[in-house]
Amino acid sequence: MNKIKPHLALLACNCIWAMDFPFYNLLLSHYIRPLALAEASLIATALISLVPLLWERAERIDRADIRKFLGAAMLMGVLRKVFLMYGLSETSPIDGSIIDTIVPILVLLLSVLLGLDRFTKLKVAGLLLGTGGAVAVVATGHASAHYHAQLWGNVLIFLCACVSSVYMVCFKKLVGKYRVTTVMRWLYCLAAIMLLPFSVGQLVHTDFGAMLRHALMPTLCVFLLQTYLPNILFNYSLRFVSSTVSSIYTYLQPVVAIAASVALRLDKLHFDTVVFALLIFLGVGMVLRSYAKQPSRPEEPAVKLH
């Protein structure tokens, strides 16, 4: 059962993350600006992260790790949120969710560049195929059929995927060193403070009352559920499984996001989107098959940031 728990956590957190795309898109379209939504969700997550202090003592952080937490907060807290919010305000939920599935391939590429993994013919073929599918989704954002999507929005979602990949590879060792609640507390409290000077203008002009009156469920989900719960599940699982395996679960997100977006009438499913998604899935399948063909070995520690 202990071996299954991290995988159940990954399954749950990616299903929750998939709802980012339709819910954030709904709020950004009618009620709130991107920076304000990013900051509001960070503040809510930071406040929730303080709750465990009611029953557990604060964990002491090594002074050398404070700088690493600042880097993690900048990546996973600030940059990922900002890229995601501005990206979703200018693209469709379906295109955004499919572009985000490039994460496993980016994790593999980064791991190879840092000497934590190695290329094989099957991995290279899968890498090229998956990347081609993701680039195609990005490029078709300006097509007339994708009337909700724009090229710049797709590029920002791609940058969001890049940020997530760097975090998964470079901060795995840091995540494994401390309690998950400690990681969440430091990461999101720092991120909320970092972004506040840039977002306060949009934040004070947001009508949160209108959001609660007309979009209660998406608002509550975004502020109380979408950030803290999936991230604590994700960081828990990252302690026990490899970065590559963790990233593979990203491919659940388009399935959930597409179903939710179509059900909420926020988007339509296009034939070319299905084709490009299949290319990405095929590429990842080839990468996974390459791991099955090689003898397993313990994963090397993530790169130490200086």
Tab-separated table of C-alpha atoms in Angstrom:
chain	number	residue	atom	x	y	z
A	1	MET	CA	0.000	0.000	0.000
A	2	ASN	CA	2.894	2.394	0.775
A	3	LYS	CA	4.115	1.991	-2.809
A	4	ILE	CA	0.655	2.793	-4.160
A	5	LYS	CA	0.073	5.946	-2.078
A	6	PRO	CA	2.418	8.227	-4.093
A	7	HIS	CA	0.750	7.127	-7.319
A	8	LEU	CA	-2.723	7.715	-5.889
A	9	ALA	CA	-1.536	11.164	-4.817
A	10	LEU	CA	-0.290	11.878	-8.343
A	11	LEU	CA	-3.569	10.651	-9.817
A	12	ALA	CA	-5.588	12.912	-7.515
A	13	CYS	CA	-3.450	16.029	-7.875
A	14	ASN	CA	-3.404	15.879	-11.684
A	15	CYS	CA	-7.176	15.447	-11.823
A	16	ILE	CA	-7.534	18.523	-9.599
A	17	TRP	CA	-4.962	20.475	-11.606
A	18	ALA	CA	-6.898	19.694	-14.784
A	19	MET	CA	-9.746	21.805	-13.436
A	20	ASP	CA	-7.381	24.798	-13.405
A	21	PHE	CA	-7.949	25.266	-17.097
A	22	PRO	CA	-11.779	25.584	-17.240
A	23	PHE	CA	-12.187	27.249	-13.813
A	24	TYR	CA	-9.399	29.825	-14.204
A	25	ASN	CA	-10.549	30.525	-17.756
A	26	LEU	CA	-14.109	31.150	-16.548
A	27	LEU	CA	-13.022	33.627	-13.851
A	28	LEU	CA	-10.485	35.400	-16.066
A	29	SER	CA	-13.064	35.876	-18.800
A	30	HIS	CA	-15.554	37.778	-16.633
A	31	TYR	CA	-14.458	38.747	-13.116
A	32	ILE	CA	-10.760	39.202	-12.418
A	33	ARG	CA	-7.438	40.176	-14.028
A	34	PRO	CA	-4.590	37.654	-14.307
A	35	LEU	CA	-2.188	39.163	-11.739
A	36	ALA	CA	-4.991	39.651	-9.223
A	37	LEU	CA	-6.100	36.014	-9.577
A	38	ALA	CA	-2.510	34.794	-9.245
A	39	GLU	CA	-1.939	36.837	-6.084
A	40	ALA	CA	-5.314	35.998	-4.534
A	41	SER	CA	-4.752	32.269	-4.996
A	42	LEU	CA	-1.221	32.558	-3.580
A	43	ILE	CA	-2.472	34.452	-0.506
A	44	ALA	CA	-5.221	31.885	0.070
A	45	THR	CA	-2.717	29.040	-0.262
A	46	ALA	CA	-0.238	30.758	2.054
A	47	LEU	CA	-2.926	31.184	4.738
A	48	ILE	CA	-4.021	27.545	4.401
A	49	SER	CA	-0.379	26.440	4.671
A	50	LEU	CA	-0.205	28.005	8.144
A	51	VAL	CA	-3.056	25.841	9.481
A	52	PRO	CA	-0.861	22.750	10.188
A	53	LEU	CA	1.073	24.868	12.714
A	54	LEU	CA	-1.922	24.384	15.023
A	55	TRP	CA	-0.868	20.731	15.586
A	56	GLU	CA	2.779	20.524	14.529
A	57	ARG	CA	5.903	22.402	15.511
A	58	ALA	CA	7.577	24.552	12.881
A	59	GLU	CA	10.445	22.693	11.265
A	60	ARG	CA	13.873	24.315	11.397
A	61	ILE	CA	15.263	25.223	7.966
A	62	ASP	CA	18.976	25.157	7.228
A	63	ARG	CA	20.235	28.614	6.377
A	64	ALA	CA	21.731	27.335	3.128
A	65	ASP	CA	18.287	26.139	2.024
A	66	ILE	CA	16.587	29.539	2.375
A	67	ARG	CA	18.002	30.631	-0.967
A	68	LYS	CA	16.740	27.401	-2.544
A	69	PHE	CA	13.258	28.013	-1.156
A	70	LEU	CA	13.377	31.499	-2.660
A	71	GLY	CA	14.182	29.943	-6.031
A	72	ALA	CA	11.431	27.339	-5.649
A	73	ALA	CA	8.922	30.035	-4.677
A	74	MET	CA	9.890	32.155	-7.670
A	75	LEU	CA	9.504	29.207	-10.025
A	76	MET	CA	6.505	27.204	-8.779
A	77	GLY	CA	4.744	30.053	-6.986
A	78	VAL	CA	5.273	33.261	-8.959
A	79	LEU	CA	6.354	32.403	-12.508
A	80	ARG	CA	4.131	29.348	-12.923
A	81	LYS	CA	1.080	31.212	-11.627
A	82	VAL	CA	1.699	34.324	-13.730
A	83	PHE	CA	2.370	32.365	-16.931
A	84	LEU	CA	-0.698	30.202	-16.278
A	85	MET	CA	-3.052	33.121	-15.593
A	86	TYR	CA	-1.964	35.269	-18.527
A	87	GLY	CA	-1.807	32.215	-20.769
A	88	LEU	CA	-5.331	31.066	-19.918
A	89	SER	CA	-6.669	34.593	-20.384
A	90	GLU	CA	-5.536	34.399	-24.025
A	91	THR	CA	-6.039	30.763	-24.999
A	92	SER	CA	-8.611	28.003	-24.734
A	93	PRO	CA	-8.754	25.546	-21.825
A	94	ILE	CA	-8.365	22.563	-24.163
A	95	ASP	CA	-5.319	23.916	-26.011
A	96	GLY	CA	-3.790	24.953	-22.677
A	97	SER	CA	-4.237	21.526	-21.104
A	98	ILE	CA	-2.714	19.760	-24.104
A	99	ILE	CA	0.313	22.059	-24.265
A	100	ASP	CA	0.952	21.396	-20.575
A	101	THR	CA	1.398	17.703	-21.381
A	102	ILE	CA	4.835	18.498	-22.798
A	103	VAL	CA	6.104	18.415	-19.177
A	104	PRO	CA	7.259	14.740	-19.192
A	105	ILE	CA	9.343	15.321	-22.310
A	106	LEU	CA	10.846	18.513	-20.875
A	107	VAL	CA	11.694	16.662	-17.655
A	108	LEU	CA	13.493	13.972	-19.642
A	109	LEU	CA	15.372	16.539	-21.716
A	110	LEU	CA	16.439	18.527	-18.660
A	111	SER	CA	17.486	15.367	-16.807
A	112	VAL	CA	19.700	14.354	-19.723
A	113	LEU	CA	21.259	17.821	-19.972
A	114	LEU	CA	22.061	17.721	-16.232
A	115	GLY	CA	23.495	14.206	-16.391
A	116	LEU	CA	20.684	12.582	-14.434
A	117	ASP	CA	19.450	10.444	-17.322
A	118	ARG	CA	20.596	9.348	-20.785
A	119	PHE	CA	19.136	9.320	-24.253
A	120	THR	CA	18.226	6.185	-26.199
A	121	LYS	CA	16.885	5.930	-29.758
A	122	LEU	CA	13.381	5.312	-28.460
A	123	LYS	CA	13.581	8.269	-26.073
A	124	VAL	CA	14.815	10.573	-28.852
A	125	ALA	CA	11.998	9.444	-31.175
A	126	GLY	CA	9.418	9.975	-28.439
A	127	LEU	CA	10.940	13.344	-27.548
A	128	LEU	CA	10.736	14.595	-31.139
A	129	LEU	CA	7.207	13.278	-31.661
A	130	GLY	CA	5.831	14.718	-28.438
A	131	THR	CA	7.559	18.051	-28.937
A	132	GLY	CA	6.202	18.235	-32.472
A	133	GLY	CA	2.663	17.687	-31.216
A	134	ALA	CA	3.017	20.375	-28.558
A	135	VAL	CA	4.530	22.868	-31.009
A	136	ALA	CA	1.668	22.177	-33.418
A	137	VAL	CA	-0.898	22.965	-30.715
A	138	VAL	CA	0.960	26.191	-29.898
A	139	ALA	CA	1.196	27.200	-33.548
A	140	THR	CA	-2.488	26.583	-34.335
A	141	GLY	CA	-3.578	28.933	-31.563
A	142	HIS	CA	-4.005	31.725	-34.132
A	143	ALA	CA	-6.111	29.622	-36.514
A	144	SER	CA	-9.674	30.811	-37.099
A	145	ALA	CA	-11.134	27.487	-35.899
A	146	HIS	CA	-9.569	28.033	-32.478
A	147	TYR	CA	-11.471	31.205	-31.848
A	148	HIS	CA	-10.739	31.250	-28.111
A	149	ALA	CA	-7.005	30.656	-28.524
A	150	GLN	CA	-4.150	33.031	-29.375
A	151	LEU	CA	-0.538	32.258	-30.180
A	152	TRP	CA	0.830	34.333	-27.279
A	153	GLY	CA	-1.442	32.563	-24.798
A	154	ASN	CA	-0.205	29.177	-26.008
A	155	VAL	CA	3.408	30.322	-25.686
A	156	LEU	CA	2.796	31.356	-22.069
A	157	ILE	CA	1.276	27.951	-21.254
A	158	PHE	CA	4.367	26.354	-22.795
A	159	LEU	CA	6.576	28.525	-20.546
A	160	CYS	CA	4.452	27.396	-17.593
A	161	ALA	CA	5.254	23.784	-18.514
A	162	CYS	CA	8.969	24.654	-18.696
A	163	VAL	CA	8.862	26.148	-15.194
A	164	SER	CA	7.119	23.061	-13.785
A	165	SER	CA	9.737	20.806	-15.374
A	166	VAL	CA	12.654	22.740	-13.881
A	167	TYR	CA	11.046	22.560	-10.435
A	168	MET	CA	10.470	18.810	-10.652
A	169	VAL	CA	14.088	18.077	-11.583
A	170	CYS	CA	16.065	20.678	-9.657
A	171	PHE	CA	14.113	20.826	-6.379
A	172	LYS	CA	13.342	17.139	-5.837
A	173	LYS	CA	16.134	16.843	-3.255
A	174	LEU	CA	14.904	19.912	-1.357
A	175	VAL	CA	11.334	18.581	-1.292
A	176	GLY	CA	12.560	15.261	0.140
A	177	LYS	CA	14.543	16.953	2.901
A	178	TYR	CA	11.633	18.571	4.782
A	179	ARG	CA	8.029	17.802	5.679
A	180	VAL	CA	5.569	18.466	2.878
A	181	THR	CA	3.714	20.996	5.021
A	182	THR	CA	7.003	22.842	5.633
A	183	VAL	CA	7.765	22.993	1.914
A	184	MET	CA	4.293	24.303	1.158
A	185	ARG	CA	4.472	26.929	3.908
A	186	TRP	CA	7.812	28.347	2.804
A	187	LEU	CA	7.094	28.127	-0.913
A	188	TYR	CA	3.715	29.865	-0.963
A	189	CYS	CA	4.278	32.417	1.794
A	190	LEU	CA	7.406	33.597	-0.010
A	191	ALA	CA	5.637	33.552	-3.382
A	192	ALA	CA	2.696	35.615	-2.091
A	193	ILE	CA	5.104	38.240	-0.716
A	194	MET	CA	7.176	38.327	-3.925
A	195	LEU	CA	4.218	38.933	-6.241
A	196	LEU	CA	2.273	41.374	-4.028
A	197	PRO	CA	4.058	44.618	-5.112
A	198	PHE	CA	3.235	43.869	-8.759
A	199	SER	CA	-0.344	42.670	-8.270
A	200	VAL	CA	-1.747	44.980	-5.618
A	201	GLY	CA	-3.135	47.421	-8.214
A	202	GLN	CA	-5.271	44.770	-9.918
A	203	LEU	CA	-6.135	43.142	-6.590
A	204	VAL	CA	-7.768	46.203	-5.015
A	205	HIS	CA	-9.917	46.816	-8.104
A	206	THR	CA	-11.345	43.278	-8.165
A	207	ASP	CA	-15.015	42.792	-7.271
A	208	PHE	CA	-14.748	39.584	-5.242
A	209	GLY	CA	-18.408	39.923	-4.253
A	210	ALA	CA	-19.491	39.532	-7.882
A	211	MET	CA	-17.282	36.474	-8.211
A	212	LEU	CA	-18.912	34.846	-5.191
A	213	ARG	CA	-22.435	35.765	-6.334
A	214	HIS	CA	-22.161	34.625	-9.942
A	215	ALA	CA	-19.354	32.011	-9.926
A	216	LEU	CA	-19.380	30.565	-6.409
A	217	MET	CA	-18.116	27.054	-7.147
A	218	PRO	CA	-15.212	28.035	-9.440
A	219	THR	CA	-14.167	30.806	-7.020
A	220	LEU	CA	-14.158	28.535	-3.966
A	221	CYS	CA	-12.359	25.785	-5.897
A	222	VAL	CA	-9.672	28.158	-7.181
A	223	PHE	CA	-8.977	29.757	-3.798
A	224	LEU	CA	-9.493	26.816	-1.419
A	225	LEU	CA	-8.707	23.739	-3.488
A	226	GLN	CA	-6.839	24.216	-6.750
A	227	THR	CA	-3.442	25.250	-5.374
A	228	TYR	CA	-2.856	23.902	-1.873
A	229	LEU	CA	-4.346	20.413	-2.087
A	230	PRO	CA	-2.822	19.295	-5.416
A	231	ASN	CA	0.561	20.788	-4.570
A	232	ILE	CA	0.773	19.072	-1.201
A	233	LEU	CA	-0.131	15.772	-2.897
A	234	PHE	CA	2.389	16.433	-5.656
A	235	ASN	CA	5.248	17.325	-3.302
A	236	TYR	CA	4.439	14.267	-1.178
A	237	SER	CA	4.664	11.968	-4.206
A	238	LEU	CA	7.887	13.619	-5.415
A	239	ARG	CA	9.587	12.296	-2.273
A	240	PHE	CA	9.023	8.670	-3.350
A	241	VAL	CA	8.923	8.471	-7.158
A	242	SER	CA	11.219	9.791	-9.879
A	243	SER	CA	10.665	13.143	-11.565
A	244	THR	CA	10.003	11.422	-14.889
A	245	VAL	CA	7.331	9.122	-13.446
A	246	SER	CA	5.734	12.066	-11.617
A	247	SER	CA	5.584	14.050	-14.842
A	248	ILE	CA	3.906	11.238	-16.788
A	249	TYR	CA	0.690	11.726	-14.807
A	250	THR	CA	0.371	15.116	-16.520
A	251	TYR	CA	-1.243	13.250	-19.404
A	252	LEU	CA	-4.398	12.748	-17.352
A	253	GLN	CA	-5.032	16.490	-17.381
A	254	PRO	CA	-6.281	16.961	-20.962
A	255	VAL	CA	-8.841	14.192	-20.551
A	256	VAL	CA	-10.345	15.834	-17.453
A	257	ALA	CA	-9.925	19.391	-18.771
A	258	ILE	CA	-11.525	18.613	-22.122
A	259	ALA	CA	-14.502	16.910	-20.488
A	260	ALA	CA	-14.991	19.807	-18.050
A	261	SER	CA	-14.511	22.530	-20.684
A	262	VAL	CA	-16.986	20.980	-23.107
A	263	ALA	CA	-19.479	20.321	-20.288
A	264	LEU	CA	-19.241	23.954	-19.116
A	265	ARG	CA	-19.434	25.173	-22.753
A	266	LEU	CA	-16.158	27.033	-22.417
A	267	ASP	CA	-14.598	25.434	-25.470
A	268	LYS	CA	-15.148	23.112	-28.414
A	269	LEU	CA	-13.118	20.071	-29.353
A	270	HIS	CA	-11.418	20.379	-32.769
A	271	PHE	CA	-10.180	17.532	-34.954
A	272	ASP	CA	-6.636	18.912	-35.296
A	273	THR	CA	-6.392	19.220	-31.511
A	274	VAL	CA	-7.183	15.506	-31.163
A	275	VAL	CA	-4.526	14.625	-33.758
A	276	PHE	CA	-1.830	16.705	-32.076
A	277	ALA	CA	-2.763	15.290	-28.666
A	278	LEU	CA	-2.390	11.762	-30.020
A	279	LEU	CA	1.096	12.664	-31.285
A	280	ILE	CA	2.077	13.811	-27.792
A	281	PHE	CA	0.619	10.688	-26.164
A	282	LEU	CA	2.441	8.478	-28.667
A	283	GLY	CA	5.703	10.276	-27.935
A	284	VAL	CA	5.348	9.772	-24.210
A	285	GLY	CA	4.399	6.130	-24.722
A	286	MET	CA	7.665	5.629	-26.586
A	287	VAL	CA	9.602	7.275	-23.755
A	288	LEU	CA	7.904	5.050	-21.156
A	289	ARG	CA	8.618	1.969	-23.269
A	290	SER	CA	12.290	2.901	-23.357
A	291	TYR	CA	12.390	2.811	-19.533
A	292	ALA	CA	10.750	-0.613	-19.517
A	293	LYS	CA	13.479	-1.912	-21.817
A	294	GLN	CA	16.399	-0.739	-19.697
A	295	PRO	CA	17.352	-2.109	-16.258
A	296	SER	CA	16.004	-0.058	-13.401
A	297	ARG	CA	18.418	1.922	-11.304
A	298	PRO	CA	17.950	4.234	-8.357
A	299	GLU	CA	17.420	7.767	-9.410
A	300	GLU	CA	20.355	10.060	-8.893
A	301	PRO	CA	19.772	13.058	-6.650
A	302	ALA	CA	18.554	16.214	-8.226
A	303	VAL	CA	21.076	18.874	-9.127
A	304	LYS	CA	22.308	20.956	-6.241
A	305	LEU	CA	21.620	24.610	-6.881
A	306	HIS	CA	24.295	27.079	-5.937
